[in-house]
C-alpha positions as a Markdown table, in Angstrom:
| # | Residue | x | y | z |
|---|---|---|---|---|
| 1 | Met | 29.9 | -24.7 | 25.5 |
| 2 | Thr | 27.0 | -25.3 | 27.5 |
| 3 | Pro | 23.9 | -22.9 | 27.8 |
| 4 | Ala | 24.9 | -21.9 | 31.6 |
| 5 | Ser | 28.2 | -20.6 | 30.7 |
| 6 | Val | 27.1 | -18.7 | 27.5 |
| 7 | Gln | 24.5 | -17.0 | 29.8 |
| 8 | Ala | 27.5 | -16.4 | 32.6 |
| 9 | Met | 29.6 | -14.8 | 29.3 |
| 10 | Ile | 26.9 | -12.4 | 28.7 |
| 11 | His | 26.0 | -11.3 | 32.2 |
| 12 | Gly | 29.5 | -10.8 | 32.5 |
| 13 | Gly | 29.4 | -8.5 | 29.5 |
| 14 | Glu | 31.8 | -10.7 | 27.1 |
| 15 | Thr | 30.8 | -11.1 | 23.4 |
| 16 | Ile | 29.9 | -14.7 | 22.1 |
| 17 | Ala | 32.1 | -14.6 | 19.0 |
| 18 | Arg | 32.8 | -17.5 | 16.4 |
| 19 | Lys | 31.2 | -20.2 | 18.8 |
| 20 | Gln | 29.3 | -23.3 | 17.8 |
| 21 | Leu | 26.2 | -23.5 | 19.8 |
| 22 | Gln | 24.3 | -25.6 | 17.4 |
| 23 | Ala | 20.9 | -27.3 | 18.9 |
| 24 | Leu | 21.6 | -26.2 | 22.4 |
| 25 | Asp | 18.6 | -25.6 | 24.7 |
| 26 | Phe | 18.3 | -21.8 | 26.1 |
| 27 | Arg | 14.6 | -22.0 | 27.0 |
| 28 | Gly | 13.3 | -19.5 | 29.0 |
| 29 | Met | 17.2 | -18.4 | 30.0 |
| 30 | Asp | 18.0 | -14.5 | 30.4 |
| 31 | Leu | 20.2 | -13.5 | 27.7 |
| 32 | Thr | 19.2 | -9.9 | 27.8 |
| 33 | Gly | 21.8 | -7.4 | 25.8 |
| 34 | Ala | 23.8 | -10.5 | 24.2 |
| 35 | Ile | 26.1 | -9.8 | 21.5 |
| 36 | Phe | 26.7 | -12.8 | 19.3 |
| 37 | Leu | 28.9 | -12.3 | 16.2 |
| 38 | Glu | 29.8 | -14.9 | 13.6 |
| 39 | Thr | 28.0 | -17.7 | 15.7 |
| 40 | Asp | 26.0 | -20.7 | 15.0 |
| 41 | Leu | 22.7 | -21.0 | 16.7 |
| 42 | Ser | 21.2 | -23.5 | 13.8 |
| 43 | Gly | 18.6 | -25.4 | 15.8 |
| 44 | Ala | 19.0 | -24.1 | 19.0 |
| 45 | Asp | 16.0 | -23.8 | 21.3 |
| 46 | Leu | 15.5 | -19.9 | 22.5 |
| 47 | Ser | 11.7 | -20.5 | 23.4 |
| 48 | Gly | 10.6 | -18.0 | 26.0 |
| 49 | Ala | 14.0 | -16.6 | 26.6 |
| 50 | Lys | 15.0 | -12.8 | 27.1 |
| 51 | Leu | 16.7 | -12.0 | 24.2 |
| 52 | Asp | 15.9 | -7.7 | 24.5 |
| 53 | Ala | 18.5 | -5.5 | 23.3 |
| 54 | Ser | 20.7 | -8.4 | 22.0 |
| 55 | Ile | 22.6 | -8.4 | 18.7 |
| 56 | Phe | 23.1 | -10.8 | 16.3 |
| 57 | Lys | 25.7 | -10.2 | 13.5 |
| 58 | Gln | 26.6 | -12.6 | 11.0 |
| 59 | Cys | 24.9 | -15.6 | 13.1 |
| 60 | Lys | 23.5 | -18.3 | 11.7 |
| 61 | Leu | 20.0 | -18.9 | 13.0 |
| 62 | Ala | 18.5 | -21.4 | 10.4 |
| 63 | Gly | 15.7 | -23.5 | 12.2 |
| 64 | Ala | 16.2 | -21.7 | 15.6 |
| 65 | Arg | 13.1 | -21.9 | 17.9 |
| 66 | Leu | 12.5 | -18.3 | 19.1 |
| 67 | Asp | 8.7 | -19.2 | 19.6 |
| 68 | Ala | 7.6 | -16.6 | 22.9 |
| 69 | Ala | 10.8 | -15.1 | 23.1 |
| 70 | His | 11.1 | -11.8 | 24.1 |
| 71 | Val | 13.3 | -10.1 | 21.2 |
| 72 | Asp | 12.3 | -6.4 | 21.8 |
| 73 | Arg | 15.1 | -4.1 | 20.2 |
| 74 | Cys | 17.0 | -6.6 | 19.1 |
| 75 | Ala | 19.1 | -6.1 | 16.1 |
| 76 | Phe | 19.7 | -9.0 | 13.3 |
| 77 | Glu | 22.5 | -8.1 | 10.7 |
| 78 | His | 23.3 | -10.3 | 7.8 |
| 79 | Cys | 21.9 | -13.5 | 9.5 |
| 80 | Asp | 20.9 | -16.6 | 7.8 |
| 81 | Ala | 17.9 | -17.4 | 9.6 |
| 82 | Thr | 16.0 | -19.5 | 7.2 |
| 83 | Gly | 13.0 | -21.4 | 8.9 |
| 84 | Ile | 13.4 | -19.5 | 11.9 |
| 85 | Arg | 10.5 | -19.7 | 14.5 |
| 86 | Met | 9.3 | -16.9 | 16.3 |
| 87 | Val | 5.9 | -17.6 | 16.9 |
| 88 | Gly | 4.0 | -15.3 | 19.9 |
| 89 | Ala | 7.5 | -13.5 | 20.3 |
| 90 | Thr | 7.4 | -9.9 | 21.1 |
| 91 | Leu | 9.4 | -7.8 | 18.4 |
| 92 | Asp | 9.0 | -4.2 | 19.5 |
| 93 | Gly | 11.8 | -2.2 | 18.2 |
| 94 | Ala | 13.6 | -5.3 | 16.3 |
| 95 | Ala | 15.4 | -4.9 | 13.1 |
| 96 | Phe | 16.6 | -7.2 | 10.6 |
| 97 | Tyr | 19.0 | -6.1 | 8.2 |
| 98 | Gln | 20.4 | -8.2 | 5.1 |
| 99 | Cys | 19.1 | -11.4 | 6.9 |
| 100 | Gly | 17.6 | -14.5 | 5.0 |
| 101 | Leu | 14.5 | -15.4 | 6.8 |
| 102 | Ala | 12.6 | -17.4 | 4.0 |
| 103 | Gly | 10.2 | -20.0 | 5.5 |
| 104 | Ala | 10.3 | -17.9 | 8.7 |
| 105 | Lys | 7.4 | -18.3 | 11.2 |
| 106 | Leu | 6.1 | -15.5 | 12.8 |
| 107 | Asp | 2.4 | -15.9 | 13.5 |
| 108 | Asp | 0.7 | -14.6 | 16.6 |
| 109 | Ala | 3.9 | -12.9 | 17.0 |
| 110 | Asn | 3.3 | -8.9 | 19.4 |
| 111 | Ala | 5.5 | -7.1 | 16.5 |
| 112 | Gly | 4.9 | -3.5 | 17.8 |
| 113 | Val | 7.0 | -1.6 | 15.7 |
| 114 | Ala | 9.7 | -3.8 | 13.8 |
| 115 | Ser | 11.9 | -3.4 | 10.2 |
| 116 | Phe | 12.8 | -5.6 | 7.3 |
| 117 | Ser | 15.3 | -4.0 | 5.3 |
| 118 | Asn | 16.4 | -5.7 | 2.3 |
| 119 | Cys | 16.0 | -8.9 | 3.7 |
| 120 | Thr | 14.5 | -12.5 | 2.2 |
| 121 | Leu | 11.0 | -13.4 | 3.5 |
| 122 | Asp | 9.8 | -15.8 | 0.8 |
| 123 | Arg | 7.3 | -18.1 | 1.8 |
| 124 | Ala | 7.5 | -16.8 | 5.8 |
| 125 | Ser | 4.4 | -16.3 | 7.9 |
| 126 | Phe | 3.0 | -13.3 | 9.4 |
| 127 | Val | -0.3 | -14.6 | 10.1 |
| 128 | Asn | -2.7 | -12.8 | 12.9 |
| 129 | Val | 0.3 | -10.7 | 13.7 |
| 130 | Leu | -0.2 | -7.7 | 16.2 |
| 131 | Ser | 1.7 | -4.5 | 15.4 |
| 132 | Glu | 1.7 | -0.7 | 15.6 |
| 133 | Ala | 4.1 | -0.2 | 12.4 |
| 134 | Leu | 6.0 | -2.7 | 10.2 |
| 135 | Val | 8.3 | -1.5 | 7.3 |
| 136 | Phe | 9.5 | -4.0 | 4.4 |
| 137 | Ser | 12.0 | -1.9 | 2.7 |
| 138 | Glu | 13.2 | -3.5 | -0.6 |
| 139 | Thr | 12.9 | -7.0 | 0.9 |
| 140 | Ser | 11.6 | -10.3 | -0.9 |
| 141 | Leu | 8.0 | -11.2 | -0.2 |
| 142 | Asp | 7.7 | -13.9 | -2.6 |
| 143 | Ala | 4.4 | -15.8 | -1.2 |
| 144 | Thr | 4.6 | -14.6 | 2.3 |
| 145 | Asp | 1.4 | -15.1 | 4.0 |
| 146 | Phe | -0.5 | -11.8 | 6.0 |
| 147 | Ser | -3.8 | -13.3 | 6.4 |
| 148 | Met | -5.8 | -12.1 | 9.3 |
| 149 | Thr | -3.2 | -9.6 | 10.1 |
| 150 | Leu | -4.0 | -5.9 | 10.8 |
| 151 | Leu | -1.5 | -4.2 | 8.8 |
| 152 | His | -1.7 | -0.9 | 10.8 |
| 153 | Lys | 0.6 | 1.6 | 9.3 |
| 154 | Thr | 2.6 | -1.2 | 8.0 |
| 155 | Val | 5.0 | 0.3 | 5.2 |
| 156 | Phe | 5.9 | -1.9 | 1.7 |
| 157 | Tyr | 8.3 | 0.3 | 0.0 |
| 158 | Arg | 9.5 | -1.4 | -3.7 |
| 159 | Ala | 8.1 | -4.6 | -2.6 |
| 160 | Asp | 7.0 | -7.0 | -5.1 |
| 161 | Leu | 3.7 | -8.2 | -3.5 |
| 162 | Arg | 2.2 | -10.3 | -6.5 |
| 163 | Ser | 2.3 | -13.7 | -4.9 |
| 164 | Ala | 2.0 | -12.3 | -1.1 |
| 165 | Ile | -1.2 | -13.6 | 0.7 |
| 166 | Phe | -3.6 | -11.4 | 2.1 |
| 167 | Arg | -6.4 | -13.5 | 2.8 |
| 168 | Gly | -8.8 | -11.9 | 5.4 |
| 169 | Ser | -6.0 | -8.9 | 6.2 |
| 170 | Arg | -7.0 | -5.6 | 7.0 |
| 171 | Phe | -5.4 | -2.3 | 6.3 |
| 172 | Asp | -5.2 | 0.9 | 7.9 |
| 173 | Lys | -2.8 | 3.8 | 7.0 |
| 174 | Ala | -1.0 | 1.3 | 5.3 |
| 175 | Val | 1.7 | 2.1 | 2.6 |
| 176 | Phe | 2.3 | 0.6 | -1.0 |
| 177 | Ser | 4.9 | 3.0 | -2.2 |
| 178 | Glu | 6.1 | 1.6 | -5.8 |
| 179 | Ala | 4.9 | -2.0 | -4.8 |
| 180 | Lys | 4.0 | -4.5 | -7.2 |
| 181 | Leu | 0.8 | -6.0 | -6.6 |
| 182 | Ser | -0.6 | -6.7 | -9.8 |
| 183 | Gly | -3.5 | -9.6 | -10.1 |
| 184 | Gln | -3.9 | -9.4 | -6.4 |
| 185 | Arg | -7.8 | -10.5 | -5.2 |
| 186 | Phe | -9.0 | -8.2 | -2.7 |
| 187 | Asn | -12.5 | -8.4 | -2.9 |
| 188 | Ala | -14.6 | -7.0 | 0.0 |
| 189 | Gln | -11.6 | -6.0 | 2.1 |
| 190 | Lys | -11.3 | -2.9 | 4.0 |
| 191 | Phe | -8.4 | 0.1 | 3.5 |
| 192 | Leu | -8.5 | 3.1 | 5.3 |
| 193 | Leu | -6.4 | 6.0 | 4.4 |
| 194 | Cys | -4.2 | 3.6 | 2.4 |
| 195 | Gln | -1.4 | 4.8 | 0.2 |
| 196 | Phe | -0.8 | 3.1 | -3.4 |
| 197 | Ile | 1.4 | 5.9 | -4.6 |
| 198 | Asp | 3.2 | 4.6 | -8.0 |
| 199 | Ala | 2.0 | 1.2 | -7.2 |
| 200 | Glu | 1.6 | -1.6 | -9.9 |
| 201 | Leu | -2.1 | -2.6 | -9.4 |
| 202 | Asp | -3.0 | -3.8 | -13.1 |
| 203 | Gly | -5.6 | -6.4 | -13.0 |
| 204 | Cys | -6.3 | -6.1 | -9.3 |
| 205 | Asp | -9.7 | -7.4 | -7.6 |
| 206 | Phe | -11.0 | -4.5 | -5.7 |
| 207 | Asp | -14.8 | -5.9 | -6.4 |
| 208 | Glu | -17.0 | -4.6 | -3.2 |
| 209 | Ser | -14.1 | -3.5 | -1.0 |
| 210 | Met | -13.8 | -0.2 | 1.0 |
| 211 | Leu | -11.3 | 2.1 | 0.1 |
| 212 | Val | -12.0 | 5.4 | 2.0 |
| 213 | Gln | -9.4 | 8.2 | 1.9 |
| 214 | Cys | -7.2 | 6.1 | 0.0 |
| 215 | Asn | -4.5 | 7.9 | -2.4 |
| 216 | Phe | -3.5 | 6.2 | -5.6 |
| 217 | Lys | -1.6 | 9.0 | -7.3 |
| 218 | Gly | 0.5 | 8.1 | -10.0 |
| 219 | Ala | -0.5 | 4.2 | -9.5 |
| 220 | Thr | -1.4 | 1.6 | -12.7 |
| 221 | Leu | -4.9 | 0.1 | -12.3 |
| 222 | Glu | -5.2 | -0.8 | -16.0 |
| 223 | Gly | -7.8 | -3.6 | -16.2 |
| 224 | Ala | -8.4 | -3.6 | -12.9 |
| 225 | Ser | -11.7 | -4.1 | -10.9 |
| 226 | Leu | -13.5 | -1.7 | -8.4 |
| 227 | Asn | -16.8 | -2.6 | -9.0 |
| 228 | Arg | -19.2 | -1.7 | -6.0 |
| 229 | Val | -16.6 | -0.4 | -4.2 |
| 230 | His | -17.1 | 2.5 | -1.4 |
| 231 | Ala | -14.3 | 4.7 | -2.0 |
| 232 | Pro | -15.4 | 8.3 | -1.1 |
| 233 | Gln | -12.6 | 11.1 | -0.9 |
| 234 | Cys | -10.0 | 9.2 | -3.1 |
| 235 | Leu | -7.3 | 10.6 | -4.9 |
| 236 | Phe | -6.4 | 9.3 | -8.4 |
| 237 | Leu | -4.3 | 12.1 | -9.9 |
| 238 | Ser | -2.1 | 10.8 | -12.5 |
| 239 | Ala | -2.9 | 7.2 | -12.2 |
| 240 | Lys | -3.8 | 4.9 | -15.2 |
| 241 | Leu | -7.3 | 2.9 | -15.2 |
| 242 | Asp | -7.8 | 2.3 | -19.0 |
| 243 | Gly | -10.5 | -0.4 | -19.2 |
| 244 | Val | -10.7 | -0.4 | -15.6 |
| 245 | Gly | -14.6 | -1.5 | -14.3 |
| 246 | Cys | -16.1 | 0.5 | -11.6 |
| 247 | Arg | -19.8 | -0.1 | -12.0 |
| 248 | Gly | -22.2 | 0.9 | -9.3 |
| 249 | Ala | -19.4 | 2.3 | -7.2 |
| 250 | His | -19.5 | 5.0 | -4.4 |
| 251 | Phe | -16.6 | 7.5 | -5.4 |
| 252 | Asn | -18.1 | 10.8 | -4.1 |
| 253 | Gln | -15.5 | 13.8 | -3.7 |
| 254 | Ser | -12.9 | 12.2 | -5.1 |
| 255 | Ile | -10.0 | 13.8 | -7.2 |
| 256 | Trp | -9.5 | 12.3 | -10.7 |
| 257 | Val | -7.2 | 15.3 | -12.3 |
| 258 | Glu | -5.4 | 14.2 | -15.2 |
| 259 | Val | -6.3 | 10.4 | -14.6 |
| 260 | Gln | -6.2 | 8.3 | -17.9 |
| 261 | Ala | -9.8 | 6.3 | -18.1 |
| 262 | Arg | -10.1 | 5.2 | -21.5 |
| 263 | Gly | -12.8 | 3.0 | -21.9 |
| 264 | Ala | -13.4 | 2.7 | -18.3 |
| 265 | Asp | -17.0 | 2.0 | -16.8 |
| 266 | Phe | -18.6 | 3.9 | -14.4 |
| 267 | Ser | -21.9 | 2.9 | -15.0 |
| 268 | Asp | -24.4 | 3.7 | -12.2 |
| 269 | Ala | -21.4 | 4.9 | -10.1 |
| 270 | Lys | -21.6 | 7.6 | -7.6 |
| 271 | Leu | -19.4 | 10.7 | -9.0 |
| 272 | Glu | -20.9 | 13.6 | -6.7 |
| 273 | Gln | -18.5 | 16.4 | -6.7 |
| 274 | Cys | -15.8 | 14.4 | -8.5 |
| 275 | Ile | -13.1 | 16.1 | -10.2 |
| 276 | Phe | -12.1 | 15.1 | -13.7 |
| 277 | Gln | -10.0 | 18.4 | -14.9 |
| 278 | Arg | -7.8 | 17.4 | -17.9 |
| 279 | Ala | -8.6 | 13.7 | -17.4 |
| 280 | Ser | -8.7 | 11.4 | -20.3 |
| 281 | Cys | -12.1 | 9.7 | -20.4 |
| 282 | Ser | -12.2 | 9.0 | -24.0 |
| 283 | His | -15.0 | 6.0 | -24.8 |
| 284 | Ala | -15.4 | 5.6 | -20.8 |
| 285 | Val | -19.1 | 4.6 | -19.7 |
| 286 | Phe | -20.8 | 7.1 | -17.2 |
| 287 | Ala | -24.1 | 5.7 | -17.9 |
| 288 | Arg | -26.8 | 6.7 | -15.2 |
| 289 | Ala | -24.0 | 7.7 | -13.1 |
| 290 | Asp | -24.4 | 10.9 | -10.4 |
| 291 | Leu | -22.4 | 13.8 | -11.7 |
| 292 | Thr | -24.1 | 16.1 | -9.5 |
| 293 | Tyr | -21.6 | 19.1 | -9.4 |
| 294 | Ala | -18.8 | 16.9 | -11.1 |
| 295 | Asp | -16.2 | 18.9 | -13.1 |
| 296 | Phe | -14.7 | 17.8 | -16.4 |
| 297 | Ser | -12.8 | 20.5 | -16.9 |
| 298 | His | -10.7 | 20.4 | -20.0 |
| 299 | Ala | -11.0 | 16.8 | -20.0 |
| 300 | Asp | -11.4 | 14.2 | -23.0 |
| 301 | Leu | -14.8 | 13.0 | -23.2 |
| 302 | Arg | -14.5 | 11.9 | -27.2 |
| 303 | Gly | -16.7 | 9.1 | -27.6 |
| 304 | Ala | -17.9 | 8.8 | -24.1 |
| 305 | Asp | -21.5 | 7.4 | -23.0 |
| 306 | Leu | -23.1 | 9.8 | -20.6 |
| 307 | Arg | -26.9 | 8.5 | -21.3 |
| 308 | Gly | -29.0 | 8.7 | -18.0 |
| 309 | Ala | -26.5 | 10.5 | -16.0 |
| 310 | Arg | -27.5 | 12.9 | -13.6 |
| 311 | Phe | -26.3 | 16.5 | -14.1 |
| 312 | Leu | -26.4 | 19.2 | -11.5 |
| 313 | Arg | -24.0 | 22.1 | -12.2 |
| 314 | Thr | -21.9 | 19.5 | -13.5 |
| 315 | Lys | -18.8 | 21.3 | -15.7 |
| 316 | Val | -17.5 | 20.8 | -19.0 |
| 317 | His | -16.0 | 23.8 | -19.5 |
| 318 | Arg | -13.7 | 23.5 | -22.7 |
| 319 | Ala | -14.0 | 19.6 | -22.5 |
| 320 | Gln | -13.5 | 17.7 | -25.8 |
| 321 | Gln | -16.9 | 16.1 | -26.7 |
| 322 | Glu | -16.7 | 15.1 | -30.6 |
| 323 | Gly | -18.8 | 12.0 | -30.5 |
| 324 | Thr | -20.0 | 12.1 | -26.7 |
| 325 | Arg | -23.5 | 10.5 | -26.6 |
| 326 | Tyr | -26.1 | 12.3 | -24.1 |
| 327 | Gly | -29.4 | 11.8 | -23.3 |
| 328 | Asp | -31.1 | 14.7 | -21.6 |
| 329 | Arg | -28.4 | 17.8 | -21.2 |
| 330 | Gly | -30.5 | 19.6 | -18.3 |
| 331 | Gly | -27.8 | 20.9 | -15.5 |
| 332 | Leu | -24.5 | 20.9 | -17.8 |
| 333 | Leu | -22.4 | 24.0 | -17.5 |
| 334 | Leu | -21.1 | 24.0 | -20.8 |
| 335 | Asn | -18.8 | 26.9 | -20.2 |
| 336 | Asp | -18.1 | 28.6 | -16.6 |
| 337 | Pro | -18.4 | 32.0 | -17.0 |
| 338 | Asp | -15.9 | 32.8 | -14.1 |
| 339 | Leu | -13.7 | 30.4 | -15.0 |
| 340 | Phe | -13.6 | 31.3 | -18.7 |
| 341 | Ala | -12.7 | 35.0 | -17.7 |
| 342 | Ala | -9.9 | 34.0 | -15.3 |
| 343 | Glu | -8.3 | 31.6 | -18.2 |
| 344 | Glu | -9.1 | 34.9 | -20.5 |
| 345 | Phe | -7.5 | 37.1 | -18.2 |
| 346 | Ser | -4.3 | 34.6 | -17.4 |
| 347 | Ala | -3.7 | 34.3 | -21.1 |
| 348 | Arg | -3.4 | 38.0 | -22.0 |
| 349 | Arg | -1.5 | 38.3 | -18.9 |
| 350 | Leu | 1.2 | 35.9 | -20.2 |
| 351 | Ala | 1.1 | 37.5 | -23.7 |
| 352 | Arg | 2.2 | 40.6 | -22.2 |
| 353 | Pro | 6.2 | 41.5 | -23.1 |
| 354 | Gly | 8.2 | 40.4 | -20.2 |
| 355 | Ala | 6.0 | 38.3 | -18.3 |
| 356 | Tyr | 6.5 | 35.1 | -16.8 |
| 357 | Pro | 4.5 | 32.3 | -15.6 |
| 358 | Ser | 3.4 | 32.8 | -11.6 |
């Protein structure tokens, strides 16, 4: 078949099924709305072609060139697209499902809203991609390169990103849900309103990064480094930060309820109005930290070092303090009278016959 005959079939509403179209030249052609079924397009050149709203199902696209092509609202299902090129292509609304895209090159693409589900994108390149939202769901991303890309509203669901490349990347409302990022280096990079819920971040280096209003609920950051980060109003509920370094960090108004931060180092950190209720902070270091209006109610502070810390109405209500080291205790609230009265009232209420927890 010739490119012209293929185009004529597409314009006539015919499905291109089980055809051998390897290495054909479709450059700049209008193939809008095409349906390719079990067709071999390996090595074909579709650079600059119009493929909007097309469907590729069980096709071979290995080594195909779609540079600067229009691929908006296209669907790729069960395709072998190893080494495909989409440099500078437009991909708004494109969806890839169970496709092999190892080594794919999408640099400088305008991806709009695009999704990749159960795909293989190992060693693929997304350098300097422009997008509104990218979704990577249970997709293999071994050594995938996201350098210089603004990852805006990008979702990485259950993605293994330990070897992914984020050199010069920026993150705005990105979601790393149950993602693996252990050992990554994010020095001096910017994260705004990002979600790291239940993510693996052990050993990550965030030194001097911006982590404004990020959510680390349930994440593991054991042995990570957050020294001198600017991270106000972050959430660390039930996160694991044993041994983490947070020296000189800015965490004002952050929530650390039930966090595990045994042996963590918060020396010289700004922790004003932070809530550490029921936190495990045994042997943690808060030397010279600003703990103005901080709340350590019911926290474990055994063996912790708070020498030189700034206290002003800092609550340690019913905290465990065996072996805790203090300098000047002025400004500490050992027991909050109002909270103590409320707890006593609640205990008496529950002790009544027939009482149920509210």
